[in-house]
Short mmCIF file of C-alpha atoms in Angstrom, two decimals:
data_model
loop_
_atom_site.label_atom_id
_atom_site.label_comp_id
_atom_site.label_asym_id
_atom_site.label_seq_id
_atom_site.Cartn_x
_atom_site.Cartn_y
_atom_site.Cartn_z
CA UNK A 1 131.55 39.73 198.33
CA UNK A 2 133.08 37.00 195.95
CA UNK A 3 128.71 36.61 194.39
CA UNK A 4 126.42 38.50 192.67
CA UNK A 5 122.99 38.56 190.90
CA UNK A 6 122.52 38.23 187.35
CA UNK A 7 119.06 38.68 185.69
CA UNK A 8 118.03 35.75 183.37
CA UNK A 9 115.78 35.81 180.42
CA UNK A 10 112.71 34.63 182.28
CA UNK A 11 113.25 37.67 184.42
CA UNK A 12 114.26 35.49 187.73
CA UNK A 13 117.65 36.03 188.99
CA UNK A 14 120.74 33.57 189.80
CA UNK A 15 123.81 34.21 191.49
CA UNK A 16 126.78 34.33 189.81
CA UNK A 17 130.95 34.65 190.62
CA UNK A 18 132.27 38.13 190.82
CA UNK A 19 135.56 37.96 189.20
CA UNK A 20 138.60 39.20 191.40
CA UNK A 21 142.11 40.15 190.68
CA UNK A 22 144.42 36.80 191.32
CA UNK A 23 145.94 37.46 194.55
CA UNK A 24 149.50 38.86 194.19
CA UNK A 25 152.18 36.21 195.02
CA UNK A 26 154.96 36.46 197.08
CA UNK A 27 158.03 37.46 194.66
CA UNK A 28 156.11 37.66 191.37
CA UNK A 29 158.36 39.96 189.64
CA UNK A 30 161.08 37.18 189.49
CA UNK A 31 158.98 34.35 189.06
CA UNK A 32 157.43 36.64 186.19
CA UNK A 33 161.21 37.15 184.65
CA UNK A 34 162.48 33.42 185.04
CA UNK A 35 159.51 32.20 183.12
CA UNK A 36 160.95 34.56 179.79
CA UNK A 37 162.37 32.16 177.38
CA UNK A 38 166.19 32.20 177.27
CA UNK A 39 166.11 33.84 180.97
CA UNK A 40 168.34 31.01 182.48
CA UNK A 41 170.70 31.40 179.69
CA UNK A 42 171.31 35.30 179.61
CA UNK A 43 171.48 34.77 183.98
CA UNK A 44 174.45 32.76 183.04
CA UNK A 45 175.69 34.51 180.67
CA UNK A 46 175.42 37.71 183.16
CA UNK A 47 177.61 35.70 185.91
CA UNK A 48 180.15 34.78 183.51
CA UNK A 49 180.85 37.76 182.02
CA UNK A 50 180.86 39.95 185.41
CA UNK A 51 183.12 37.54 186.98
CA UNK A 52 186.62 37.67 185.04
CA UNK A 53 186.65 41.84 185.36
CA UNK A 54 185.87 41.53 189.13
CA UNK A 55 189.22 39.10 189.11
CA UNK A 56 191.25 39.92 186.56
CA UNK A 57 192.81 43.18 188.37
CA UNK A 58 193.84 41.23 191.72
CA UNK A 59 195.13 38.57 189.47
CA UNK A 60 197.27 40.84 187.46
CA UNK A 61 198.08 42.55 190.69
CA UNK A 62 199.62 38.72 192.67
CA UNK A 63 201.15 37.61 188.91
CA UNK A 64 203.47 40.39 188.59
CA UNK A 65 204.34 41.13 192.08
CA UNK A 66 206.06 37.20 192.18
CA UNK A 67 208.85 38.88 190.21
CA UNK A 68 208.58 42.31 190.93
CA UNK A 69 208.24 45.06 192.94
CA UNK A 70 204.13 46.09 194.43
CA UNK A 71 204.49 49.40 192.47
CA UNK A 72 205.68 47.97 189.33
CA UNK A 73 202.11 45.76 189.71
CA UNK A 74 200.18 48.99 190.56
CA UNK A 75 201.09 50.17 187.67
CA UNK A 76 199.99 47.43 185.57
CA UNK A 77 196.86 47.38 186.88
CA UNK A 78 196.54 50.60 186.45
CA UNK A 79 197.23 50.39 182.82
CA UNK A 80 194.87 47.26 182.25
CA UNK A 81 192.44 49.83 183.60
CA UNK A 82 193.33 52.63 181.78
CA UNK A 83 193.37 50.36 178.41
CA UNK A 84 189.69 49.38 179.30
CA UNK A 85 188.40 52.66 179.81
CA UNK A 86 189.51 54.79 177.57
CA UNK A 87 188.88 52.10 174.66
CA UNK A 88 185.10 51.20 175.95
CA UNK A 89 183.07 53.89 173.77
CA UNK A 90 184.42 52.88 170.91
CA UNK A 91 184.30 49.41 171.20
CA UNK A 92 180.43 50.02 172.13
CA UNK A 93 180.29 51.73 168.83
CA UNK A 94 181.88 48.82 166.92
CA UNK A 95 179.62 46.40 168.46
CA UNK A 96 176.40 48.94 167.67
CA UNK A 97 177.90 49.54 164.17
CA UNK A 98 178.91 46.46 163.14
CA UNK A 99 178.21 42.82 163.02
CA UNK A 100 178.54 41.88 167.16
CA UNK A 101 179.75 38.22 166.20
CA UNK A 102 183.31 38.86 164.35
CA UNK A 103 183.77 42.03 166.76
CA UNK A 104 183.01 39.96 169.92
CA UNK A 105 184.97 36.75 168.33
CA UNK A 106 187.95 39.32 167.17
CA UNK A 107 187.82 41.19 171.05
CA UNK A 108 188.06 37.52 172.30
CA UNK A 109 190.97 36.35 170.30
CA UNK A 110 193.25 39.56 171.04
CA UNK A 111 192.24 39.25 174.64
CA UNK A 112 193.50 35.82 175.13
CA UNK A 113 196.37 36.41 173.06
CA UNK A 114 197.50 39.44 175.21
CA UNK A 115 196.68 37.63 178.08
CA UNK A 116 198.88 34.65 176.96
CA UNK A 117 201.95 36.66 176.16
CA UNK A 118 201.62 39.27 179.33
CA UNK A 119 201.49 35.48 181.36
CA UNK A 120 204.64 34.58 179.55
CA UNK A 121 206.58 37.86 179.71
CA UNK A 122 206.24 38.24 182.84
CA UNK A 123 207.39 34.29 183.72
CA UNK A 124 210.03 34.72 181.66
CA UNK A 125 211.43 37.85 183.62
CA UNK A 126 210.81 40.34 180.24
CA UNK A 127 210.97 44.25 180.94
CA UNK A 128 208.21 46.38 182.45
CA UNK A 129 207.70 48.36 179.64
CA UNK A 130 206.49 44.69 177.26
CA UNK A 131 204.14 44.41 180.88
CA UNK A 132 202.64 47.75 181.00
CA UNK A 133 201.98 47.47 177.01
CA UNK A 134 200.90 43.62 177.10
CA UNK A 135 198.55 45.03 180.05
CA UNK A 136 197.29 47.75 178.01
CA UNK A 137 196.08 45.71 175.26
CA UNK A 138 194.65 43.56 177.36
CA UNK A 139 192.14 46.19 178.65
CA UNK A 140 191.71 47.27 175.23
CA UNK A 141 190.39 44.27 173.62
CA UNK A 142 188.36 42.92 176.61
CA UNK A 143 185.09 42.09 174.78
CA UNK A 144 182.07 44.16 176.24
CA UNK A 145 180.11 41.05 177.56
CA UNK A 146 179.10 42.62 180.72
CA UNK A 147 177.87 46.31 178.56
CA UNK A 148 175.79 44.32 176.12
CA UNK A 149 174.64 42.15 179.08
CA UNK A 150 172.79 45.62 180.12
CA UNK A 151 171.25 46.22 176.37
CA UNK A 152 170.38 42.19 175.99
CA UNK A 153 168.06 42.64 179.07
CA UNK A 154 167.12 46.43 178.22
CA UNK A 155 165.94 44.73 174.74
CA UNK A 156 164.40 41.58 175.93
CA UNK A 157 162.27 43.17 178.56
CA UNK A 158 161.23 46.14 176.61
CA UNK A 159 158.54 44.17 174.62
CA UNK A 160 154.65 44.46 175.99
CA UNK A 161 154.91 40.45 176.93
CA UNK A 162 157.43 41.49 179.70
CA UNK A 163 156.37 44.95 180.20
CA UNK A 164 157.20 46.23 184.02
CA UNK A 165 160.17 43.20 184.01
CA UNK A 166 163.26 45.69 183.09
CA UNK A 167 163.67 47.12 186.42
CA UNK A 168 163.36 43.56 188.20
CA UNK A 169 166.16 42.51 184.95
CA UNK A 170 168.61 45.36 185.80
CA UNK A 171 168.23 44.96 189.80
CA UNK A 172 168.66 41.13 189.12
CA UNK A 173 172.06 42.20 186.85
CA UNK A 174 173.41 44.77 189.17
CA UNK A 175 173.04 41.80 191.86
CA UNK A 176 174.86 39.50 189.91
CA UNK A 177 177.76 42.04 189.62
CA UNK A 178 177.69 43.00 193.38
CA UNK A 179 177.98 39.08 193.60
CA UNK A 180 180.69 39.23 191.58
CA UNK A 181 182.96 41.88 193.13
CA UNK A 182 182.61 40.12 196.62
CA UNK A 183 183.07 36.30 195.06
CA UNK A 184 186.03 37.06 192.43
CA UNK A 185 188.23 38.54 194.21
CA UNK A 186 188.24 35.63 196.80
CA UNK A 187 188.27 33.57 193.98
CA UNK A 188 191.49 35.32 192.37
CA UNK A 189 193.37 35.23 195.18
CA UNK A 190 192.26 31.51 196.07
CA UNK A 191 193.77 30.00 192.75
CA UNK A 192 196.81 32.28 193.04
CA UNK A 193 197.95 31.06 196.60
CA UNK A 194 197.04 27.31 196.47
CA UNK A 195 197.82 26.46 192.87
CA UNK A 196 199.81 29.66 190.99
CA UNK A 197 199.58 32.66 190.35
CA UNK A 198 198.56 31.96 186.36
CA UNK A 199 195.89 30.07 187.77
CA UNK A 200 193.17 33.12 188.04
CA UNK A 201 194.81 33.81 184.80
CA UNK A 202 193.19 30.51 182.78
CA UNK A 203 189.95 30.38 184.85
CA UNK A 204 189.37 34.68 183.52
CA UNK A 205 190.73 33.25 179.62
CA UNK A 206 188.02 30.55 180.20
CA UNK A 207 184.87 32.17 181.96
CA UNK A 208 185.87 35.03 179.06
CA UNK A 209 185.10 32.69 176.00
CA UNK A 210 182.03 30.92 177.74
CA UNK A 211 180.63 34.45 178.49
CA UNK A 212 181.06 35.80 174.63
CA UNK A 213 179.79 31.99 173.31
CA UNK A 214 176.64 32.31 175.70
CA UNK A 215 175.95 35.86 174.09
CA UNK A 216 176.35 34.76 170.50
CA UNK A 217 174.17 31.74 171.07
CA UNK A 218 171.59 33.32 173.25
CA UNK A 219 167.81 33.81 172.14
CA UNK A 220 167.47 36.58 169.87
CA UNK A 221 171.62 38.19 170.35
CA UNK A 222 172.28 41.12 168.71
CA UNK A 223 173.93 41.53 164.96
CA UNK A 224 173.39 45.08 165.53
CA UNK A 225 170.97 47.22 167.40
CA UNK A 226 167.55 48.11 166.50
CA UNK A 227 167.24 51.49 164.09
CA UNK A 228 166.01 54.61 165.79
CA UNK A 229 162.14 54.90 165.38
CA UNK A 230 161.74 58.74 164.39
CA UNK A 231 159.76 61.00 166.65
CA UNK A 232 156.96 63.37 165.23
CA UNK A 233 159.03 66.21 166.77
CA UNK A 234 162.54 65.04 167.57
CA UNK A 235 165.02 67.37 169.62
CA UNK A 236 167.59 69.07 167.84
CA UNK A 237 170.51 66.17 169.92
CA UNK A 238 168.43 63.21 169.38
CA UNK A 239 167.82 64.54 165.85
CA UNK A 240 172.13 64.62 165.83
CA UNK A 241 172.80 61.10 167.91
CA UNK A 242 170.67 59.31 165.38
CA UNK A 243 172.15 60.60 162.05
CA UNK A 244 175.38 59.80 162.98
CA UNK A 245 176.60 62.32 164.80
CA UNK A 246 180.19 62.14 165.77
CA UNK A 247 179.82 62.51 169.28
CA UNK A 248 176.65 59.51 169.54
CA UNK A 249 175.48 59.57 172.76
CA UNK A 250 176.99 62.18 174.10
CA UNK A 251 174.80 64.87 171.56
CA UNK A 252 172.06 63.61 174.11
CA UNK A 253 171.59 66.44 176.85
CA UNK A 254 169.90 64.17 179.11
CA UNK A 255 172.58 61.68 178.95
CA UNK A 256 175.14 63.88 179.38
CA UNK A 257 173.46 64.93 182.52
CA UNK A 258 172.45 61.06 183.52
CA UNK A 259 176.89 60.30 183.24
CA UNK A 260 178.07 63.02 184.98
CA UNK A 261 175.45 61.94 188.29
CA UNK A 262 176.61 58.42 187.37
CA UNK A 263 180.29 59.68 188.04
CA UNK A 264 179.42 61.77 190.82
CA UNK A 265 177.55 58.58 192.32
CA UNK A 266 180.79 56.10 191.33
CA UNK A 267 182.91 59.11 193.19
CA UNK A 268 181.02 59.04 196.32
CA UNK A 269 180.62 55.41 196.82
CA UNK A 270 184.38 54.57 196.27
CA UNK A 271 184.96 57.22 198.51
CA UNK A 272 182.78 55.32 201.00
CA UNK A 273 185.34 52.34 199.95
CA UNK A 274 188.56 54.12 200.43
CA UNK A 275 187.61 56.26 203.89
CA UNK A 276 186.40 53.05 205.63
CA UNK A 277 189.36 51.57 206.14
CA UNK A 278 191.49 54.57 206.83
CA UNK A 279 188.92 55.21 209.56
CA UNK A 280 189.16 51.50 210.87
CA UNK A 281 193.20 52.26 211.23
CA UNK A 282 192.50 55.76 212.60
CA UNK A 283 190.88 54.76 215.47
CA UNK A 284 192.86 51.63 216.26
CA UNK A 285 189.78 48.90 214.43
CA UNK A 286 191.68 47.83 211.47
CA UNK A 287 189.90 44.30 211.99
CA UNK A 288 187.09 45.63 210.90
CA UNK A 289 188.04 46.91 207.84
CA UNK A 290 186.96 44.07 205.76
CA UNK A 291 183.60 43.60 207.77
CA UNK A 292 182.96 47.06 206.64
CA UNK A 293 183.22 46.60 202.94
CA UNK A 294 181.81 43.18 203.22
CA UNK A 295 178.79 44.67 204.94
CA UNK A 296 178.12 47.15 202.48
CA UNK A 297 178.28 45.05 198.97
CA UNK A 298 176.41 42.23 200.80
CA UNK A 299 173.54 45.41 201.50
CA UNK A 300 174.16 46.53 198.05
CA UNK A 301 173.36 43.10 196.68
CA UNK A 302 170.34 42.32 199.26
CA UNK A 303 168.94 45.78 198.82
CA UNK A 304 168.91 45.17 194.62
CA UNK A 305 167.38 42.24 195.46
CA UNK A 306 164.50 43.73 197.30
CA UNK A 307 163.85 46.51 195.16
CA UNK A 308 163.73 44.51 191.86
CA UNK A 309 160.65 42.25 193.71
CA UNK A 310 158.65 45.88 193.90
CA UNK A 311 159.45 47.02 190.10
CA UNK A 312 156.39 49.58 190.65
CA UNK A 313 157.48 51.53 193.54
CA UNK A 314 159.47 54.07 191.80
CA UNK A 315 157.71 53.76 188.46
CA UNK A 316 156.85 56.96 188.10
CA UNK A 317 158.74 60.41 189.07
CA UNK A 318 162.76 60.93 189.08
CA UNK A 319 163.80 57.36 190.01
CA UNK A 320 167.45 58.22 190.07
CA UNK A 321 167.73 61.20 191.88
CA UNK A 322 165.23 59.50 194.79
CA UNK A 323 167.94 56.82 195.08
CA UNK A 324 170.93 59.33 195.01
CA UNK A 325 169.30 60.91 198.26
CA UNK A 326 168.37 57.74 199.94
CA UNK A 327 171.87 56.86 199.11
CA UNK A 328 173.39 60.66 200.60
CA UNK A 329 170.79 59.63 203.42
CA UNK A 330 172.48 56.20 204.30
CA UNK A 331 176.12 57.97 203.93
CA UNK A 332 175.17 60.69 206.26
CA UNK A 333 174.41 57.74 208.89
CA UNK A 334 177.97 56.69 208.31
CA UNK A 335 179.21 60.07 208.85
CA UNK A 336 176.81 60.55 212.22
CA UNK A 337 178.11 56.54 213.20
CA UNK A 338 181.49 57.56 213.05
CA UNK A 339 181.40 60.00 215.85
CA UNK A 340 180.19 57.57 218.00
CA UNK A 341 182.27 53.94 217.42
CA UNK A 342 183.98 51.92 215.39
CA UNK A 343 181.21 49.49 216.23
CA UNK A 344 178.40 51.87 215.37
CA UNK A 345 179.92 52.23 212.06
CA UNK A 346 179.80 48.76 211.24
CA UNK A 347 175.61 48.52 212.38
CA UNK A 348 175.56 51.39 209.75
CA UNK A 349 177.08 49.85 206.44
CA UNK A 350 174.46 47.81 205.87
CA UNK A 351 172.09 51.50 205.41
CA UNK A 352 174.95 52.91 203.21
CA UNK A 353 175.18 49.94 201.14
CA UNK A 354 171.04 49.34 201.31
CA UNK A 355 170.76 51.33 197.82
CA UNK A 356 173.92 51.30 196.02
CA UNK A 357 173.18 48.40 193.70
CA UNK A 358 169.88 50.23 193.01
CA UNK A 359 171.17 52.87 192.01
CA UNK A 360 173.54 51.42 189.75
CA UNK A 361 170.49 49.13 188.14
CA UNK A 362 168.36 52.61 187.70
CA UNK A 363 171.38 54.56 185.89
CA UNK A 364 171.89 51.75 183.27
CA UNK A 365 168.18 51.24 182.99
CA UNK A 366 167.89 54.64 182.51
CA UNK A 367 170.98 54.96 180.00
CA UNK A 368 168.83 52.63 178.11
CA UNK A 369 166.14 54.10 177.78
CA UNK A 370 167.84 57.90 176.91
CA UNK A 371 170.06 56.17 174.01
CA UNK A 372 169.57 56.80 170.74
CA UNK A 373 168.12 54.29 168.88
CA UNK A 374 171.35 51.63 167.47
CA UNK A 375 173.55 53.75 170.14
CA UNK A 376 172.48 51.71 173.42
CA UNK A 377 175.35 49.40 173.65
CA UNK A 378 178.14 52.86 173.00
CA UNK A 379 176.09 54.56 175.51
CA UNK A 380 176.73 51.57 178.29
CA UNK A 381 179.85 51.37 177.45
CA UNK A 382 179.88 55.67 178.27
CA UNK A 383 178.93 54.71 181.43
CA UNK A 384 181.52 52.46 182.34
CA UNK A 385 184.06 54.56 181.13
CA UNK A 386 182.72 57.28 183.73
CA UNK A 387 182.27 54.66 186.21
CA UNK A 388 186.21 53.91 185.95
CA UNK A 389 187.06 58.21 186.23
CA UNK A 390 184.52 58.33 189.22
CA UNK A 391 186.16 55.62 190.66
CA UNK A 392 189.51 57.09 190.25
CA UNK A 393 188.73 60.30 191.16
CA UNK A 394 186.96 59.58 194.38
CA UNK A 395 189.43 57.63 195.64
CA UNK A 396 192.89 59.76 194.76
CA UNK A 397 190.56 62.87 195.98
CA UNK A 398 189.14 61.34 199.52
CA UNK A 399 192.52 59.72 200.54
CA UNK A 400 193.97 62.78 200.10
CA UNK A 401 191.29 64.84 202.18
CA UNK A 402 191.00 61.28 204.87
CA UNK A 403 195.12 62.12 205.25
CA UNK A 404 194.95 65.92 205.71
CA UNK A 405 191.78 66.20 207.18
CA UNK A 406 190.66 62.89 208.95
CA UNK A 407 188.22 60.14 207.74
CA UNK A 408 185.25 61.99 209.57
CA UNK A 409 185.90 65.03 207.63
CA UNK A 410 186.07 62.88 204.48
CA UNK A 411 183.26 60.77 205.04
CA UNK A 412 181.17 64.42 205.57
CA UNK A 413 181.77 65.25 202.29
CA UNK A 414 180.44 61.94 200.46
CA UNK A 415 176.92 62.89 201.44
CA UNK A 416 177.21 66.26 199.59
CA UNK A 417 178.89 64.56 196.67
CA UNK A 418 175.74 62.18 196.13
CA UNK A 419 173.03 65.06 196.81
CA UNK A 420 175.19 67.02 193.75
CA UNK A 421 174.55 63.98 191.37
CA UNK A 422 170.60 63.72 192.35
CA UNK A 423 170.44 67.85 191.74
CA UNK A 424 172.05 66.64 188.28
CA UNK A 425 170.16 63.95 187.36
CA UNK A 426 166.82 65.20 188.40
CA UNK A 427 165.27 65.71 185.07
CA UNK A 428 166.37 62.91 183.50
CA UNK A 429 164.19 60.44 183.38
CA UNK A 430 163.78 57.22 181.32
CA UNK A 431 160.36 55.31 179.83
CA UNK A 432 157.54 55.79 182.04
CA UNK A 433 155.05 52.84 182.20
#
């Protein structure tokens, strides 16, 4: 092979080179996506803006508890969260609807200046109630960087130049975050002990601005999101999502569907998160408790890794749902490993962790792809929302059972809870190659 014949006028005949594929090369995928202009800029924007929400609740957490009680700096943490998620949709929608610079530049300013006074309140020994509210509004006006992170890459890669690059994009950004939630808490809690406790507190103001001025500057950012491009038949919800409907994404069917397995996913795995380590204390291995969450997000991030250098192996078919029951697969090896040892347990995090990135990468890829056209960004920011009541759910819920019933009976029920979410997702599917 590699020659063949080729008749010439005079009727002889000559050899000639058969032409061959180029040989595939060893991680093309992300050589392919670092070669798209702007790529090294929208990487760092990804890292910055993943970085101050993976250390801005431990740094809340060690600020107030100098001066008060643990509970008091539960609670606002808790309300930092609750001001992020309930707020996220709509300020999604503002950043579809509007102009993204003065909404990002406004988010930015009320951010740092909630941040500034919560800093000083609490120095200054001021009531609980200014904290909880100063908290609040500091979860409110957080600037989506990390949400329009996932539509920046869902637009960049969706053009035929970088056609087959969005799932390698996505895997690469749910990487970055899994990065993230190992690296800033260590970070947080670093600056806190050896310098002060309003150190984290500067470093999330500062990696906060760079991430918004890397998005405004960044090849191509968006002012607002591409129109819808009308269907010859469109369904009776898209028809409603792209006139303005009041509910946006939500009059989507199959995005309904795609956030309630997303929440049923986020359930299960912080369930995975919260049973570990009352197992570890259960059966007298609390030192492993942070060798078991380590193992899993450094899995997590490995197995996203792996899976966005084969963008073509689930290309086709229900992409979610397969993950979902790898993922219920992985979890029921937990549950199996935990009849055995504590030791056992720990060889087993890295299979329950293997896909959990993944799956994460193939819901917001997904989610992209089911928006409504000039709706992606309020869609992501749906999906964090749920992400947040999964999160809280699973782990109030699974504590609960772990304390009444015993980890192992806990950790039996995670499996079911992920199979659910792939029997919910399984028709919802995004663009197909």
């Amino acid at each position: 092979m590699g020659r063949e014949s080729a008749v010439r006028a005079d009727g002889l005949t000559e050899p000639t080179e058969q032409t061959e594929p180029p040989p595939r090369r060893f991680l093309a995928a992300y050589r392919r996506l670092m070669d798209v202009p702007g790529f090294w800029r929208l990487a760092s924007t990804g890292m910055a803006s993943k970085l101050p929400s993976s250390m801005v609740g431990l740094s809340l957490l060690l600020l107030v508890a100098r001066d008060h009680t643990y509970g008091t700096a539960g609670l606002a943490v808790s309300a930092l969260a609750v001001g992020q998620g309930v707020t996220a949709p709509l300020r999604g929608r503002l950043v579809d609807r509007l102009a993204s610079y003065p909404v990002l530049l406004g988010f930015l300013a009320a951010y740092l200046v909630a941040a500034a006074l919560l800093v000083l309140v609490v120095s200054g020994g001021g009531p609980v109630r200014a904290i909880l509210a100063l908290a609040t509004i500091m979860g409110a006006s957080a600037p989506p960087v990390g949400v329009m992170m996932r539509s920046v890459w869902h637009r960049s890669m969706s053009s035929s130049s970088n056609a087959g690059l969005l799932a390698t994009a996505m895997a690469l950004d749910s990487s970055m975050m899994g990065t993230a939630l190992i690296s800033g808490p260590v970070l947080a809690s670093w600056l806190s002990l050896l310098l002060s406790p309003v150190a984290p507190f500067a470093v999330v103001g500062l990696l906060t601005a760079a991430s918004v001025g890397l998005l405004i500057n960044s090849p191509g950012p968006p002012s607002r999101s591409a129109q819808p491009t009308r269907p010859s038949q469109p369904t009776r919800s898209a028809r409603s999502a792209r006139s303005g409907h009041w509910l946006g994404p939500l009059a989507s069917a199959p995005l309904r569907r795609l956030m309630a397995a997303d929440a049923l996913f986020v359930m299960a795995v912080t369930a995975v998160d919260v049973v570990l380590p009352i197992y570890a204390r259960e059966y007298h291995a609390a030192g492993f408790t942070g060798l078991y969450l380590g193992i899993l997000s450094i899995g997590s991030v490995l197995g996203s890794l792996a899976l966005g250098a084969v963008p073509t192996l689930l290309s086709h078919g229900p992409k979610v749902s397969v993950l979902l029951c790898v993922f219920a697969a992985g979890a029921g090896a937990l549950t199996l490993a935990s009849g055995m040892s504590p030791l056992v347990v720990l060889l087993a995090c890295p299979l329950a962790g293997l896909v959990i990135g993944c799956t994460f990468a193939a819901l917001r890829t997904t989610g992209g792809d089911l928006a409504p056209g000039g709706r992606i960004t309020e869609a992501m920011s749906w999906l964090s929302s749920l992400d947040m009541v999964g999160g809280a759910v699973g782990a109030a819920l699974f504590a609960h059972i772990a304390a009444d019933q015993g980890s192992r009976a806990a950790l039996l029920l995670i499996p079911a809870a992920a199979l659910l979410a792939a029997a919910i997702g399984w028709n919802t599917r995004g663009r197909q190659p």
